[in-house]
PDB file of C-alpha atoms and ligand atoms in Angstrom:
ATOM      1  CA  UNK A   1       0.176  -0.041   0.037  1.00  0.00           C
ATOM      2  CA  UNK A   2       1.747   3.011  -1.073  1.00  0.00           C
ATOM      3  CA  UNK A   3      -0.040   5.432   0.881  1.00  0.00           C
ATOM      4  CA  UNK A   4       1.279   3.853   3.986  1.00  0.00           C
ATOM      5  CA  UNK A   5       4.581   5.313   3.175  1.00  0.00           C
ATOM      6  CA  UNK A   6       3.246   8.676   3.881  1.00  0.00           C
ATOM      7  CA  UNK A   7       3.471   8.052   7.440  1.00  0.00           C
ATOM      8  CA  UNK A   8       7.062   7.135   7.038  1.00  0.00           C
ATOM      9  CA  UNK A   9       7.882  10.271   5.693  1.00  0.00           C
ATOM     10  CA  UNK A  10       7.362  12.076   9.012  1.00  0.00           C
ATOM     11  CA  UNK A  11       9.433  14.758   9.442  1.00  0.00           C
ATOM     12  CA  UNK A  12      11.243  15.642  12.987  1.00  0.00           C
ATOM     13  CA  UNK A  13      11.234  19.477  12.410  1.00  0.00           C
ATOM     14  CA  UNK A  14       8.516  21.552  13.185  1.00  0.00           C
ATOM     15  CA  UNK A  15       6.652  22.712  10.162  1.00  0.00           C
ATOM     16  CA  UNK A  16       7.735  26.312  11.012  1.00  0.00           C
ATOM     17  CA  UNK A  17      11.096  25.560  10.790  1.00  0.00           C
ATOM     18  CA  UNK A  18      10.828  24.626   7.180  1.00  0.00           C
ATOM     19  CA  UNK A  19       9.646  28.038   6.464  1.00  0.00           C
ATOM     20  CA  UNK A  20      12.405  30.245   7.591  1.00  0.00           C
ATOM     21  CA  UNK A  21      12.499  31.717   4.204  1.00  0.00           C
ATOM     22  CA  UNK A  22      15.252  34.591   3.613  1.00  0.00           C
ATOM     23  CA  UNK A  23      13.739  37.870   3.730  1.00  0.00           C
ATOM     24  CA  UNK A  24      13.110  39.716   0.235  1.00  0.00           C
ATOM     25  CA  UNK A  25      16.194  40.500  -1.527  1.00  0.00           C
ATOM     26  CA  UNK A  26      15.232  43.397  -4.122  1.00  0.00           C
ATOM     27  CA  UNK A  27      18.499  43.356  -5.275  1.00  0.00           C
ATOM     28  CA  UNK A  28      18.820  39.735  -6.422  1.00  0.00           C
ATOM     29  CA  UNK A  29      15.423  39.598  -7.619  1.00  0.00           C
ATOM     30  CA  UNK A  30      15.770  42.571  -9.759  1.00  0.00           C
ATOM     31  CA  UNK A  31      19.025  41.145 -11.086  1.00  0.00           C
ATOM     32  CA  UNK A  32      17.687  38.006 -12.047  1.00  0.00           C
ATOM     33  CA  UNK A  33      14.433  39.322 -13.494  1.00  0.00           C
ATOM     34  CA  UNK A  34      16.346  42.102 -15.437  1.00  0.00           C
ATOM     35  CA  UNK A  35      18.884  39.630 -16.860  1.00  0.00           C
ATOM     36  CA  UNK A  36      15.648  37.533 -18.002  1.00  0.00           C
ATOM     37  CA  UNK A  37      14.665  39.992 -20.333  1.00  0.00           C
ATOM     38  CA  UNK A  38      17.938  39.344 -22.446  1.00  0.00           C
ATOM     39  CA  UNK A  39      18.459  35.925 -21.917  1.00  0.00           C
ATOM     40  CA  UNK A  40      17.444  33.693 -24.600  1.00  0.00           C
ATOM     41  CA  UNK A  41      17.563  30.691 -22.359  1.00  0.00           C
ATOM     42  CA  UNK A  42      15.112  29.807 -19.714  1.00  0.00           C
ATOM     43  CA  UNK A  43      15.888  30.657 -15.963  1.00  0.00           C
ATOM     44  CA  UNK A  44      18.176  28.152 -14.347  1.00  0.00           C
ATOM     45  CA  UNK A  45      16.697  26.050 -11.747  1.00  0.00           C
ATOM     46  CA  UNK A  46      18.756  27.521  -8.683  1.00  0.00           C
ATOM     47  CA  UNK A  47      17.478  31.064  -9.867  1.00  0.00           C
ATOM     48  CA  UNK A  48      13.927  29.980 -10.139  1.00  0.00           C
ATOM     49  CA  UNK A  49      14.223  28.542  -6.355  1.00  0.00           C
ATOM     50  CA  UNK A  50      15.704  31.897  -5.251  1.00  0.00           C
ATOM     51  CA  UNK A  51      13.191  34.123  -7.051  1.00  0.00           C
ATOM     52  CA  UNK A  52      10.346  31.670  -5.290  1.00  0.00           C
ATOM     53  CA  UNK A  53      11.623  32.099  -2.053  1.00  0.00           C
ATOM     54  CA  UNK A  54      11.846  35.779  -2.319  1.00  0.00           C
ATOM     55  CA  UNK A  55       8.079  35.953  -3.406  1.00  0.00           C
ATOM     56  CA  UNK A  56       7.020  33.552  -0.999  1.00  0.00           C
ATOM     57  CA  UNK A  57       8.395  35.191   2.041  1.00  0.00           C
ATOM     58  CA  UNK A  58       6.583  38.310   0.870  1.00  0.00           C
ATOM     59  CA  UNK A  59       3.236  36.427   0.423  1.00  0.00           C
ATOM     60  CA  UNK A  60       3.925  35.056   3.997  1.00  0.00           C
ATOM     61  CA  UNK A  61       4.132  38.888   4.986  1.00  0.00           C
ATOM     62  CA  UNK A  62       0.495  39.291   3.849  1.00  0.00           C
ATOM     63  CA  UNK A  63      -0.874  36.188   5.692  1.00  0.00           C
ATOM     64  CA  UNK A  64       0.984  34.067   8.171  1.00  0.00           C
ATOM     65  CA  UNK A  65       1.071  30.657   8.634  1.00  0.00           C
ATOM     66  CA  UNK A  66      -1.510  28.493  10.766  1.00  0.00           C
ATOM     67  CA  UNK A  67       0.361  28.229  14.232  1.00  0.00           C
ATOM     68  CA  UNK A  68      -0.043  24.495  14.278  1.00  0.00           C
ATOM     69  CA  UNK A  69       2.767  22.226  13.488  1.00  0.00           C
ATOM     70  CA  UNK A  70       1.002  19.032  13.108  1.00  0.00           C
ATOM     71  CA  UNK A  71      -1.433  20.598  10.607  1.00  0.00           C
ATOM     72  CA  UNK A  72       1.566  22.018   8.704  1.00  0.00           C
ATOM     73  CA  UNK A  73       3.503  18.679   8.817  1.00  0.00           C
ATOM     74  CA  UNK A  74       0.573  16.682   7.696  1.00  0.00           C
ATOM     75  CA  UNK A  75      -0.176  19.031   4.419  1.00  0.00           C
ATOM     76  CA  UNK A  76       3.534  18.572   4.015  1.00  0.00           C
ATOM     77  CA  UNK A  77       3.287  14.829   4.239  1.00  0.00           C
ATOM     78  CA  UNK A  78       0.617  14.729   1.584  1.00  0.00           C
ATOM     79  CA  UNK A  79       2.239  17.400  -0.823  1.00  0.00           C
ATOM     80  CA  UNK A  80       5.637  15.935  -0.737  1.00  0.00           C
ATOM     81  CA  UNK A  81       4.464  12.461  -1.308  1.00  0.00           C
ATOM     82  CA  UNK A  82       2.487  13.902  -4.523  1.00  0.00           C
ATOM     83  CA  UNK A  83       5.719  15.712  -5.680  1.00  0.00           C
ATOM     84  CA  UNK A  84       7.560  12.773  -5.310  1.00  0.00           C
ATOM     85  CA  UNK A  85       5.579  11.079  -8.134  1.00  0.00           C
ATOM     86  CA  UNK A  86       6.584  13.960 -10.888  1.00  0.00           C
ATOM     87  CA  UNK A  87       9.695  14.734 -12.879  1.00  0.00           C
ATOM     88  CA  UNK A  88      10.740  17.539 -10.563  1.00  0.00           C
ATOM     89  CA  UNK A  89      10.843  15.442  -7.143  1.00  0.00           C
ATOM     90  CA  UNK A  90      14.011  16.696  -6.558  1.00  0.00           C
ATOM     91  CA  UNK A  91      12.924  20.494  -5.822  1.00  0.00           C
ATOM     92  CA  UNK A  92      12.920  21.668  -2.468  1.00  0.00           C
ATOM     93  CA  UNK A  93       8.944  21.130  -2.086  1.00  0.00           C
ATOM     94  CA  UNK A  94       7.475  23.038   1.046  1.00  0.00           C
ATOM     95  CA  UNK A  95       3.620  23.465   1.752  1.00  0.00           C
ATOM     96  CA  UNK A  96       2.063  25.781   3.903  1.00  0.00           C
ATOM     97  CA  UNK A  97      -1.220  26.529   5.572  1.00  0.00           C
ATOM     98  CA  UNK A  98      -1.933  30.003   5.534  1.00  0.00           C
ATOM     99  CA  UNK A  99      -4.213  31.615   8.464  1.00  0.00           C
ATOM    100  CA  UNK A 100      -6.809  33.216   6.053  1.00  0.00           C
ATOM    101  CA  UNK A 101     -10.630  32.642   5.923  1.00  0.00           C
ATOM    102  CA  UNK A 102     -10.737  33.008   2.088  1.00  0.00           C
ATOM    103  CA  UNK A 103     -10.684  30.145   0.040  1.00  0.00           C
ATOM    104  CA  UNK A 104      -7.395  29.819  -2.168  1.00  0.00           C
ATOM    105  CA  UNK A 105      -4.231  27.919  -3.004  1.00  0.00           C
ATOM    106  CA  UNK A 106      -1.251  28.986  -4.991  1.00  0.00           C
ATOM    107  CA  UNK A 107       2.397  28.177  -6.034  1.00  0.00           C
ATOM    108  CA  UNK A 108       5.341  29.903  -6.202  1.00  0.00           C
ATOM    109  CA  UNK A 109       8.322  29.032  -8.469  1.00  0.00           C
ATOM    110  CA  UNK A 110      10.561  26.519  -7.124  1.00  0.00           C
ATOM    111  CA  UNK A 111       8.162  24.396  -5.237  1.00  0.00           C
ATOM    112  CA  UNK A 112       6.416  26.244  -2.523  1.00  0.00           C
ATOM    113  CA  UNK A 113       2.888  26.139  -2.088  1.00  0.00           C
ATOM    114  CA  UNK A 114       0.523  27.447  -0.130  1.00  0.00           C
ATOM    115  CA  UNK A 115      -3.488  26.702   0.559  1.00  0.00           C
ATOM    116  CA  UNK A 116      -5.584  28.751   2.870  1.00  0.00           C
ATOM    117  CA  UNK A 117      -7.374  27.564   6.386  1.00  0.00           C
ATOM    118  CA  UNK A 118     -10.648  28.937   4.583  1.00  0.00           C
ATOM    119  CA  UNK A 119     -10.259  26.201   1.735  1.00  0.00           C
ATOM    120  CA  UNK A 120      -8.869  23.377   3.598  1.00  0.00           C
ATOM    121  CA  UNK A 121     -11.980  23.448   5.937  1.00  0.00           C
ATOM    122  CA  UNK A 122     -14.425  23.255   2.907  1.00  0.00           C
ATOM    123  CA  UNK A 123     -12.637  20.059   1.966  1.00  0.00           C
ATOM    124  CA  UNK A 124     -13.714  16.473   3.164  1.00  0.00           C
ATOM    125  CA  UNK A 125     -10.905  13.961   2.455  1.00  0.00           C
ATOM    126  CA  UNK A 126      -7.339  13.915   1.794  1.00  0.00           C
ATOM    127  CA  UNK A 127      -8.100  13.052  -1.812  1.00  0.00           C
ATOM    128  CA  UNK A 128      -9.641  16.460  -2.331  1.00  0.00           C
ATOM    129  CA  UNK A 129      -6.474  17.752  -0.710  1.00  0.00           C
ATOM    130  CA  UNK A 130      -4.430  15.998  -2.901  1.00  0.00           C
ATOM    131  CA  UNK A 131      -6.378  17.163  -6.072  1.00  0.00           C
ATOM    132  CA  UNK A 132      -5.870  20.872  -4.865  1.00  0.00           C
ATOM    133  CA  UNK A 133      -2.346  20.341  -4.034  1.00  0.00           C
ATOM    134  CA  UNK A 134      -1.827  18.307  -7.373  1.00  0.00           C
ATOM    135  CA  UNK A 135      -3.278  21.357  -9.465  1.00  0.00           C
ATOM    136  CA  UNK A 136      -0.806  23.812  -7.646  1.00  0.00           C
ATOM    137  CA  UNK A 137       2.428  21.029  -8.213  1.00  0.00           C
ATOM    138  CA  UNK A 138       1.664  21.492 -11.915  1.00  0.00           C
ATOM    139  CA  UNK A 139       1.987  25.116 -11.845  1.00  0.00           C
ATOM    140  CA  UNK A 140       5.429  24.616 -10.322  1.00  0.00           C
ATOM    141  CA  UNK A 141       6.269  21.608 -12.946  1.00  0.00           C
ATOM    142  CA  UNK A 142       5.167  23.520 -16.064  1.00  0.00           C
ATOM    143  CA  UNK A 143       6.655  27.202 -14.814  1.00  0.00           C
ATOM    144  CA  UNK A 144       3.636  28.819 -15.137  1.00  0.00           C
ATOM    145  CA  UNK A 145       4.236  31.478 -12.935  1.00  0.00           C
ATOM    146  CA  UNK A 146       7.995  31.571 -13.573  1.00  0.00           C
ATOM    147  CA  UNK A 147       7.085  32.244 -17.331  1.00  0.00           C
ATOM    148  CA  UNK A 148       4.609  35.107 -16.285  1.00  0.00           C
ATOM    149  CA  UNK A 149       7.326  36.823 -14.072  1.00  0.00           C
ATOM    150  CA  UNK A 150       9.640  36.581 -17.000  1.00  0.00           C
ATOM    151  CA  UNK A 151       6.977  38.170 -19.554  1.00  0.00           C
ATOM    152  CA  UNK A 152       5.848  40.679 -16.941  1.00  0.00           C
ATOM    153  CA  UNK A 153       9.361  41.822 -15.777  1.00  0.00           C
ATOM    154  CA  UNK A 154       9.984  43.270 -19.357  1.00  0.00           C
ATOM    155  CA  UNK A 155       7.001  45.480 -18.877  1.00  0.00           C
ATOM    156  CA  UNK A 156       7.170  46.148 -15.178  1.00  0.00           C
ATOM    157  CA  UNK A 157      10.877  47.435 -15.463  1.00  0.00           C
ATOM    158  CA  UNK A 158      10.824  49.453 -18.579  1.00  0.00           C
ATOM    159  CA  UNK A 159      12.221  52.967 -18.461  1.00  0.00           C
ATOM    160  CA  UNK A 160      13.082  52.373 -14.852  1.00  0.00           C
ATOM    161  CA  UNK A 161      16.909  52.734 -13.728  1.00  0.00           C
ATOM    162  CA  UNK A 162      17.363  49.559 -11.932  1.00  0.00           C
ATOM    163  CA  UNK A 163      19.948  51.573  -9.733  1.00  0.00           C
ATOM    164  CA  UNK A 164      17.180  54.256  -9.022  1.00  0.00           C
ATOM    165  CA  UNK A 165      15.046  51.488  -7.687  1.00  0.00           C
ATOM    166  CA  UNK A 166      17.874  50.199  -5.283  1.00  0.00           C
ATOM    167  CA  UNK A 167      19.071  53.657  -4.186  1.00  0.00           C
ATOM    168  CA  UNK A 168      15.869  55.228  -3.443  1.00  0.00           C
ATOM    169  CA  UNK A 169      13.979  52.953  -1.105  1.00  0.00           C
ATOM    170  CA  UNK A 170      11.067  55.264  -0.962  1.00  0.00           C
ATOM    171  CA  UNK A 171      10.806  56.105  -4.684  1.00  0.00           C
ATOM    172  CA  UNK A 172       8.122  54.861  -7.245  1.00  0.00           C
ATOM    173  CA  UNK A 173      10.647  52.651  -9.241  1.00  0.00           C
ATOM    174  CA  UNK A 174      11.202  50.530  -5.892  1.00  0.00           C
ATOM    175  CA  UNK A 175       7.527  50.309  -5.216  1.00  0.00           C
ATOM    176  CA  UNK A 176       6.817  49.249  -8.711  1.00  0.00           C
ATOM    177  CA  UNK A 177       9.334  46.353  -8.294  1.00  0.00           C
ATOM    178  CA  UNK A 178       7.853  45.507  -5.042  1.00  0.00           C
ATOM    179  CA  UNK A 179       4.317  45.188  -6.440  1.00  0.00           C
ATOM    180  CA  UNK A 180       5.498  43.351  -9.623  1.00  0.00           C
ATOM    181  CA  UNK A 181       6.570  40.313  -7.592  1.00  0.00           C
ATOM    182  CA  UNK A 182       3.122  39.711  -5.945  1.00  0.00           C
ATOM    183  CA  UNK A 183       1.086  41.244  -8.819  1.00  0.00           C
ATOM    184  CA  UNK A 184       0.269  37.936 -10.714  1.00  0.00           C
ATOM    185  CA  UNK A 185      -1.121  36.583  -7.508  1.00  0.00           C
ATOM    186  CA  UNK A 186      -3.996  38.820  -7.759  1.00  0.00           C
ATOM    187  CA  UNK A 187      -4.175  38.843 -11.462  1.00  0.00           C
ATOM    188  CA  UNK A 188      -4.019  35.028 -12.133  1.00  0.00           C
ATOM    189  CA  UNK A 189      -2.464  33.070 -15.077  1.00  0.00           C
ATOM    190  CA  UNK A 190      -3.583  32.421 -18.357  1.00  0.00           C
ATOM    191  CA  UNK A 191      -6.859  30.054 -18.928  1.00  0.00           C
ATOM    192  CA  UNK A 192      -4.771  27.323 -20.671  1.00  0.00           C
ATOM    193  CA  UNK A 193      -2.461  26.998 -17.777  1.00  0.00           C
ATOM    194  CA  UNK A 194      -5.277  26.490 -15.287  1.00  0.00           C
ATOM    195  CA  UNK A 195      -6.917  23.933 -17.307  1.00  0.00           C
ATOM    196  CA  UNK A 196      -3.411  22.412 -17.856  1.00  0.00           C
ATOM    197  CA  UNK A 197      -2.985  22.326 -14.286  1.00  0.00           C
ATOM    198  CA  UNK A 198      -6.463  20.607 -13.562  1.00  0.00           C
ATOM    199  CA  UNK A 199      -5.551  17.989 -15.962  1.00  0.00           C
ATOM    200  CA  UNK A 200      -2.142  17.046 -14.827  1.00  0.00           C
ATOM    201  CA  UNK A 201      -3.187  17.458 -11.351  1.00  0.00           C
ATOM    202  CA  UNK A 202      -5.491  14.899 -11.668  1.00  0.00           C
ATOM    203  CA  UNK A 203      -3.048  12.595 -12.845  1.00  0.00           C
ATOM    204  CA  UNK A 204      -0.481  13.247 -10.364  1.00  0.00           C
ATOM    205  CA  UNK A 205      -3.220  12.587  -7.495  1.00  0.00           C
ATOM    206  CA  UNK A 206      -4.043   9.552  -9.161  1.00  0.00           C
ATOM    207  CA  UNK A 207      -0.463   8.387  -9.413  1.00  0.00           C
ATOM    208  CA  UNK A 208      -0.023   8.877  -5.739  1.00  0.00           C
ATOM    209  CA  UNK A 209      -3.094   6.462  -4.957  1.00  0.00           C
ATOM    210  CA  UNK A 210      -5.906   8.941  -4.634  1.00  0.00           C
ATOM    211  CA  UNK A 211      -9.249   8.837  -5.779  1.00  0.00           C
ATOM    212  CA  UNK A 212      -9.072  10.855  -8.986  1.00  0.00           C
ATOM    213  CA  UNK A 213     -12.159  12.518  -8.332  1.00  0.00           C
ATOM    214  CA  UNK A 214     -10.669  14.862  -5.500  1.00  0.00           C
ATOM    215  CA  UNK A 215     -10.005  18.022  -7.664  1.00  0.00           C
ATOM    216  CA  UNK A 216     -13.528  17.761  -9.253  1.00  0.00           C
ATOM    217  CA  UNK A 217     -15.514  17.231  -5.816  1.00  0.00           C
ATOM    218  CA  UNK A 218     -13.543  20.310  -4.581  1.00  0.00           C
ATOM    219  CA  UNK A 219     -14.695  22.254  -7.676  1.00  0.00           C
ATOM    220  CA  UNK A 220     -18.379  21.007  -7.222  1.00  0.00           C
ATOM    221  CA  UNK A 221     -18.272  22.579  -3.500  1.00  0.00           C
ATOM    222  CA  UNK A 222     -17.142  25.838  -4.994  1.00  0.00           C
ATOM    223  CA  UNK A 223     -19.545  26.004  -7.594  1.00  0.00           C
ATOM    224  CA  UNK A 224     -22.357  25.183  -4.861  1.00  0.00           C
ATOM    225  CA  UNK A 225     -21.258  28.139  -3.063  1.00  0.00           C
ATOM    226  CA  UNK A 226     -22.689  31.683  -3.566  1.00  0.00           C
ATOM    227  CA  UNK A 227     -20.562  33.256  -6.203  1.00  0.00           C
ATOM    228  CA  UNK A 228     -20.879  36.384  -4.275  1.00  0.00           C
ATOM    229  CA  UNK A 229     -19.310  35.158  -1.093  1.00  0.00           C
ATOM    230  CA  UNK A 230     -16.564  37.731  -0.621  1.00  0.00           C
ATOM    231  CA  UNK A 231     -14.360  34.756   0.648  1.00  0.00           C
ATOM    232  CA  UNK A 232     -14.243  33.381  -3.026  1.00  0.00           C
ATOM    233  CA  UNK A 233     -13.436  36.666  -4.672  1.00  0.00           C
ATOM    234  CA  UNK A 234      -9.903  36.222  -5.326  1.00  0.00           C
ATOM    235  CA  UNK A 235     -10.148  32.622  -6.517  1.00  0.00           C
ATOM    236  CA  UNK A 236     -12.912  33.456  -8.895  1.00  0.00           C
ATOM    237  CA  UNK A 237     -10.980  36.120 -10.348  1.00  0.00           C
ATOM    238  CA  UNK A 238      -7.920  34.165 -10.836  1.00  0.00           C
ATOM    239  CA  UNK A 239      -9.279  31.037 -12.190  1.00  0.00           C
ATOM    240  CA  UNK A 240     -11.863  30.059 -14.756  1.00  0.00           C
ATOM    241  CA  UNK A 241     -15.347  29.504 -13.099  1.00  0.00           C
ATOM    242  CA  UNK A 242     -15.854  26.139 -11.336  1.00  0.00           C
ATOM    243  CA  UNK A 243     -18.488  25.007 -13.828  1.00  0.00           C
ATOM    244  CA  UNK A 244     -16.073  25.567 -16.811  1.00  0.00           C
ATOM    245  CA  UNK A 245     -13.399  23.831 -15.333  1.00  0.00           C
ATOM    246  CA  UNK A 246     -15.253  20.750 -14.540  1.00  0.00           C
ATOM    247  CA  UNK A 247     -16.705  20.720 -18.101  1.00  0.00           C
ATOM    248  CA  UNK A 248     -13.145  20.921 -19.524  1.00  0.00           C
ATOM    249  CA  UNK A 249     -12.143  17.996 -16.976  1.00  0.00           C
ATOM    250  CA  UNK A 250     -15.065  15.882 -18.097  1.00  0.00           C
ATOM    251  CA  UNK A 251     -14.270  16.375 -21.723  1.00  0.00           C
ATOM    252  CA  UNK A 252     -10.581  15.382 -21.430  1.00  0.00           C
ATOM    253  CA  UNK A 253     -10.145  13.437 -18.396  1.00  0.00           C
ATOM    254  CA  UNK A 254     -13.229  10.994 -18.085  1.00  0.00           C
ATOM    255  CA  UNK A 255     -11.168   7.812 -18.895  1.00  0.00           C
ATOM    256  CA  UNK A 256      -8.608   8.769 -16.100  1.00  0.00           C
ATOM    257  CA  UNK A 257     -11.585   9.552 -13.655  1.00  0.00           C
ATOM    258  CA  UNK A 258     -13.205   6.345 -14.251  1.00  0.00           C
ATOM    259  CA  UNK A 259      -9.997   4.127 -14.019  1.00  0.00           C
ATOM    260  CA  UNK A 260      -8.888   5.762 -10.882  1.00  0.00           C
ATOM    261  CA  UNK A 261     -12.391   6.373  -8.759  1.00  0.00           C
ATOM    262  CA  UNK A 262     -11.803   3.653  -6.524  1.00  0.00           C
ATOM    263  CA  UNK A 263      -8.733   4.737  -5.031  1.00  0.00           C
ATOM    264  CA  UNK A 264      -8.163   6.081  -1.617  1.00  0.00           C
ATOM    265  CA  UNK A 265      -9.976   9.151  -0.387  1.00  0.00           C
ATOM    266  CA  UNK A 266      -9.094   8.962   3.330  1.00  0.00           C
ATOM    267  CA  UNK A 267     -11.930  11.171   4.681  1.00  0.00           C
ATOM    268  CA  UNK A 268     -11.295  10.116   8.288  1.00  0.00           C
ATOM    269  CA  UNK A 269      -7.491  10.695   8.536  1.00  0.00           C
ATOM    270  CA  UNK A 270      -8.183  13.995   6.895  1.00  0.00           C
ATOM    271  CA  UNK A 271     -10.974  15.119   9.397  1.00  0.00           C
ATOM    272  CA  UNK A 272      -8.987  13.983  12.201  1.00  0.00           C
ATOM    273  CA  UNK A 273      -5.969  15.886  11.110  1.00  0.00           C
ATOM    274  CA  UNK A 274      -7.647  19.151  10.124  1.00  0.00           C
ATOM    275  CA  UNK A 275     -10.541  19.331  12.769  1.00  0.00           C
ATOM    276  CA  UNK A 276      -8.352  18.524  15.995  1.00  0.00           C
TER     277      UNK A 276
HETATM  278 ZN1   ZN B   1      -4.147  27.550 -10.531  1.00  0.00          ZN
END
């Protein structure tokens, strides 16, 4: 039973210790991003990880982690088990539950993934958690955000002297840079990236031994909620509507769903871990 291996992945470190991310180094972020505009080749993996850590530390400043090491450890176990099934298993994967009532989840380049307490509380099984984390893992695998940063950097930095931004800490160029790093998390990715993350995320969850319907059932939960609910505002702004995502999944993924619908859901274990 592959899922039993989850328990063996138990990490002795409290989850908080895994999130000692370096504080934002604008100098490093800017240099990297600026070079990207000129570079013909892709961003190297160590730079991808560094950019991601800088962005993650900014996002953590906006919403702290839930101060529950056991919960953080549990979500890390599930996430790392999923990531271990992928071609980028070697990345420094880390998963964090943000202490926020809104429903959201997002991925940062290099393997850092956040999910909000609000979204976690709407889920009913580990398979559903795996479906959502699988979706976010795909964003990292396929470098969706990294490519968006790469593209956006050229516009954001246009006409702004890099040295000005660094010298004048209160100036508009500096503000622009700071805003740039987090902006894409309020704007969202291309729809095609989101639908790809749904499809491949389902494959990863199924490969890890979970009921492949985990992600679709979360989308059904979202669809059943009041679309005017302010807790959904950001997720609905940054993702295609749940109904559209479900349609796209049904169109392309039905055989995968059917073949893996009797795999583990682990509802009891999930509820025990989440609602303690
Ligand atoms: Zn997404």
